[in-house]
């Protein structure tokens, strides 16, 4: 293989298509470093790597690499040896004697006809072995004496045939498998590949083990990781989403992770799962778990008025922050003293979302606390300030002690850290411009979380598995506290009463939204800030869930189509959330 010729052709074709090395890497899953080394003629890449690059660039293999037959490579005995020897694992892992050679055959059969020919013979023999194993077991149960002999001799004979062929193929590059039933026939071309894929699907459908390359949806159906990736890529491109990270949970564990796009589009800097992302209101989910931990430790009670925990009125304390612990406005308020931790977490304090949205920009309680849902970041901050004065510890210290350190969330904080400077995401406007990064926020439990996709996945995994708080506390946190009757969460619709969401019993729990679906209850939490749009939903009973984090003002436009595809459920109240699908 002429490395220099390949390097020049690859670089020419890539630049002709207007792609950066990072973009080509994203299209092919070939590492950026590998592409760089190929373009410098430092490596002799595998033929399959060249094929991937050719497909991504929409050119023929011959446009990158002049070969008499681009589909063929020199026969490598290591692949023949692996093809014939790997079925021996079936002795220890059921069905691997068929599935593993089938996988190798599909992967290598187009590289050289000998792989195709040997693969067909191995697979035919191993399927025959499975049938013989079943028949020998039946004979053991039905035929006296001879049934036992048939049963104990079948496996050694089959293993002997495999060992014979391992030696034979190394010496002669030939194989011989007697008594094989010809389920597959050696016939080069696409048709036999289709047969192989169908056989793979049938085999897996009969197998009791779970395919690690699929995820199970709420209705029990399964979709492949590849189809999810394809759906994400299509929607992100159509919806003009600059960057996004996504995780899917099955059985209380993350079973699919994907990160795509850019942390800085103008500079073409790639977003990764370790890139710092502003969490916005995902902060509230973390803070809610922290509060429930302090409830478990008897530091605070959910239903005791918060004012009663302090030796003096909250408005009598000297403010320590620029604005969020200034409570002089409450001196003349006759209702705030009724507010409890439960009301803060359930958004029923009567506070506005933030004091600066009030006409006079002063903090006040609008209506009887505990009676009506009204989303409020101020309620979370009010609870935070009381906890800080009660414990003598700041929010960041409490979060590190009870959440970040136990889960090793080393790149998460309620305030900007110098360590984040080397890898953080800018928020993007709808047209792809970047917002100025806000780095001077003081810690607030409802809004200032800085985290990464990887760290927040750790958090949601811990919540599903009761690693931070007990199952009893988790159930309490996920129990509905107040029914929601508004048309939308924010804006004019928040003052319009409706029964649109009665069927899903839309409510708010403690720090999380609540709904009920045909597949069990779900709890959700979103986050929204300039250039950042996030959404997470968990189904605690089945252990399923999805996390989406994005640094794009366009992201919410694709959430409905994406989540309905991944979850196979349409219960999420998109209109109430205000997530308008892109057009």
PDB file of N, CA and C in Angstrom, residues 272-277 396 404 408-415 417 419-420 422-423 449-456 458:
ATOM      1  N   UNK A 272     -17.209  16.744  23.986  1.00  0.00           N
ATOM      2  CA  UNK A 272     -17.025  15.376  24.470  1.00  0.00           C
ATOM      3  C   UNK A 272     -17.811  15.182  25.757  1.00  0.00           C
ATOM      4  N   UNK A 273     -17.836  13.941  26.248  1.00  0.00           N
ATOM      5  CA  UNK A 273     -18.577  13.673  27.481  1.00  0.00           C
ATOM      6  C   UNK A 273     -17.856  14.205  28.720  1.00  0.00           C
ATOM      7  N   UNK A 274     -16.630  14.691  28.560  1.00  0.00           N
ATOM      8  CA  UNK A 274     -15.901  15.279  29.683  1.00  0.00           C
ATOM      9  C   UNK A 274     -15.813  16.798  29.574  1.00  0.00           C
ATOM     10  N   UNK A 275     -16.501  17.375  28.585  1.00  0.00           N
ATOM     11  CA  UNK A 275     -16.535  18.828  28.422  1.00  0.00           C
ATOM     12  C   UNK A 275     -17.479  19.440  29.452  1.00  0.00           C
ATOM     13  N   UNK A 276     -17.037  20.492  30.117  1.00  0.00           N
ATOM     14  CA  UNK A 276     -17.904  21.169  31.080  1.00  0.00           C
ATOM     15  C   UNK A 276     -19.086  21.823  30.367  1.00  0.00           C
ATOM     16  N   UNK A 277     -20.287  21.579  30.892  1.00  0.00           N
ATOM     17  CA  UNK A 277     -21.526  22.131  30.337  1.00  0.00           C
ATOM     18  C   UNK A 277     -22.295  22.812  31.467  1.00  0.00           C
ATOM     19  N   UNK A 396     -21.790  24.651  48.127  1.00  0.00           N
ATOM     20  CA  UNK A 396     -20.754  23.880  47.442  1.00  0.00           C
ATOM     21  C   UNK A 396     -20.151  22.841  48.382  1.00  0.00           C
ATOM     22  N   UNK A 404     -21.043  15.046  45.241  1.00  0.00           N
ATOM     23  CA  UNK A 404     -19.956  15.068  44.251  1.00  0.00           C
ATOM     24  C   UNK A 404     -18.821  14.115  44.616  1.00  0.00           C
ATOM     25  N   UNK A 408     -17.697  10.606  42.833  1.00  0.00           N
ATOM     26  CA  UNK A 408     -16.509  10.971  42.046  1.00  0.00           C
ATOM     27  C   UNK A 408     -16.885  11.834  40.849  1.00  0.00           C
ATOM     28  N   UNK A 409     -17.767  12.775  41.098  1.00  0.00           N
ATOM     29  CA  UNK A 409     -18.129  13.757  40.075  1.00  0.00           C
ATOM     30  C   UNK A 409     -17.085  14.880  40.144  1.00  0.00           C
ATOM     31  N   UNK A 410     -15.899  14.572  39.638  1.00  0.00           N
ATOM     32  CA  UNK A 410     -14.746  15.449  39.823  1.00  0.00           C
ATOM     33  C   UNK A 410     -14.802  16.716  38.971  1.00  0.00           C
ATOM     34  N   UNK A 411     -15.705  16.742  37.998  1.00  0.00           N
ATOM     35  CA  UNK A 411     -15.794  17.908  37.120  1.00  0.00           C
ATOM     36  C   UNK A 411     -17.143  18.615  37.275  1.00  0.00           C
ATOM     37  N   UNK A 412     -17.685  18.555  38.483  1.00  0.00           N
ATOM     38  CA  UNK A 412     -18.981  19.169  38.756  1.00  0.00           C
ATOM     39  C   UNK A 412     -18.866  20.102  39.958  1.00  0.00           C
ATOM     40  N   UNK A 413     -19.530  21.243  39.857  1.00  0.00           N
ATOM     41  CA  UNK A 413     -19.488  22.227  40.937  1.00  0.00           C
ATOM     42  C   UNK A 413     -20.669  23.178  40.775  1.00  0.00           C
ATOM     43  N   UNK A 414     -21.071  23.804  41.881  1.00  0.00           N
ATOM     44  CA  UNK A 414     -22.109  24.830  41.820  1.00  0.00           C
ATOM     45  C   UNK A 414     -21.513  26.200  41.510  1.00  0.00           C
ATOM     46  N   UNK A 415     -20.212  26.254  41.282  1.00  0.00           N
ATOM     47  CA  UNK A 415     -19.600  27.509  40.871  1.00  0.00           C
ATOM     48  C   UNK A 415     -18.453  27.204  39.911  1.00  0.00           C
ATOM     49  N   UNK A 417     -14.995  26.734  38.275  1.00  0.00           N
ATOM     50  CA  UNK A 417     -13.691  26.372  38.812  1.00  0.00           C
ATOM     51  C   UNK A 417     -12.616  26.605  37.745  1.00  0.00           C
ATOM     52  N   UNK A 419     -10.263  24.817  36.921  1.00  0.00           N
ATOM     53  CA  UNK A 419      -9.983  23.574  36.189  1.00  0.00           C
ATOM     54  C   UNK A 419     -10.886  23.405  34.970  1.00  0.00           C
ATOM     55  N   UNK A 420     -12.013  24.126  34.931  1.00  0.00           N
ATOM     56  CA  UNK A 420     -12.932  24.000  33.802  1.00  0.00           C
ATOM     57  C   UNK A 420     -12.449  24.762  32.563  1.00  0.00           C
ATOM     58  N   UNK A 422      -9.939  24.586  30.663  1.00  0.00           N
ATOM     59  CA  UNK A 422      -9.307  23.859  29.559  1.00  0.00           C
ATOM     60  C   UNK A 422     -10.302  23.140  28.650  1.00  0.00           C
ATOM     61  N   UNK A 423     -11.539  22.943  29.119  1.00  0.00           N
ATOM     62  CA  UNK A 423     -12.490  22.172  28.309  1.00  0.00           C
ATOM     63  C   UNK A 423     -13.913  22.507  28.733  1.00  0.00           C
ATOM     64  N   UNK A 449     -25.294  25.021  38.475  1.00  0.00           N
ATOM     65  CA  UNK A 449     -24.492  23.799  38.348  1.00  0.00           C
ATOM     66  C   UNK A 449     -23.649  23.814  37.081  1.00  0.00           C
ATOM     67  N   UNK A 450     -22.362  23.541  37.236  1.00  0.00           N
ATOM     68  CA  UNK A 450     -21.453  23.294  36.117  1.00  0.00           C
ATOM     69  C   UNK A 450     -21.093  21.807  36.187  1.00  0.00           C
ATOM     70  N   UNK A 451     -21.276  21.089  35.083  1.00  0.00           N
ATOM     71  CA  UNK A 451     -21.062  19.641  35.123  1.00  0.00           C
ATOM     72  C   UNK A 451     -20.623  19.146  33.751  1.00  0.00           C
ATOM     73  N   UNK A 452     -20.546  17.849  33.593  1.00  0.00           N
ATOM     74  CA  UNK A 452     -20.257  17.221  32.299  1.00  0.00           C
ATOM     75  C   UNK A 452     -21.308  16.144  32.050  1.00  0.00           C
ATOM     76  N   UNK A 453     -21.408  15.701  30.817  1.00  0.00           N
ATOM     77  CA  UNK A 453     -22.344  14.613  30.515  1.00  0.00           C
ATOM     78  C   UNK A 453     -21.990  13.372  31.327  1.00  0.00           C
ATOM     79  N   UNK A 454     -20.710  13.053  31.405  1.00  0.00           N
ATOM     80  CA  UNK A 454     -20.270  11.863  32.136  1.00  0.00           C
ATOM     81  C   UNK A 454     -20.614  11.966  33.618  1.00  0.00           C
ATOM     82  N   UNK A 455     -20.389  13.120  34.225  1.00  0.00           N
ATOM     83  CA  UNK A 455     -20.687  13.288  35.644  1.00  0.00           C
ATOM     84  C   UNK A 455     -22.186  13.225  35.908  1.00  0.00           C
ATOM     85  N   UNK A 456     -22.990  13.849  35.039  1.00  0.00           N
ATOM     86  CA  UNK A 456     -24.433  13.851  35.302  1.00  0.00           C
ATOM     87  C   UNK A 456     -25.033  12.469  35.078  1.00  0.00           C
ATOM     88  N   UNK A 458     -23.461   9.798  35.979  1.00  0.00           N
ATOM     89  CA  UNK A 458     -23.170   9.180  37.276  1.00  0.00           C
ATOM     90  C   UNK A 458     -24.256   9.538  38.291  1.00  0.00           C
TER      91      UNK A 458
END
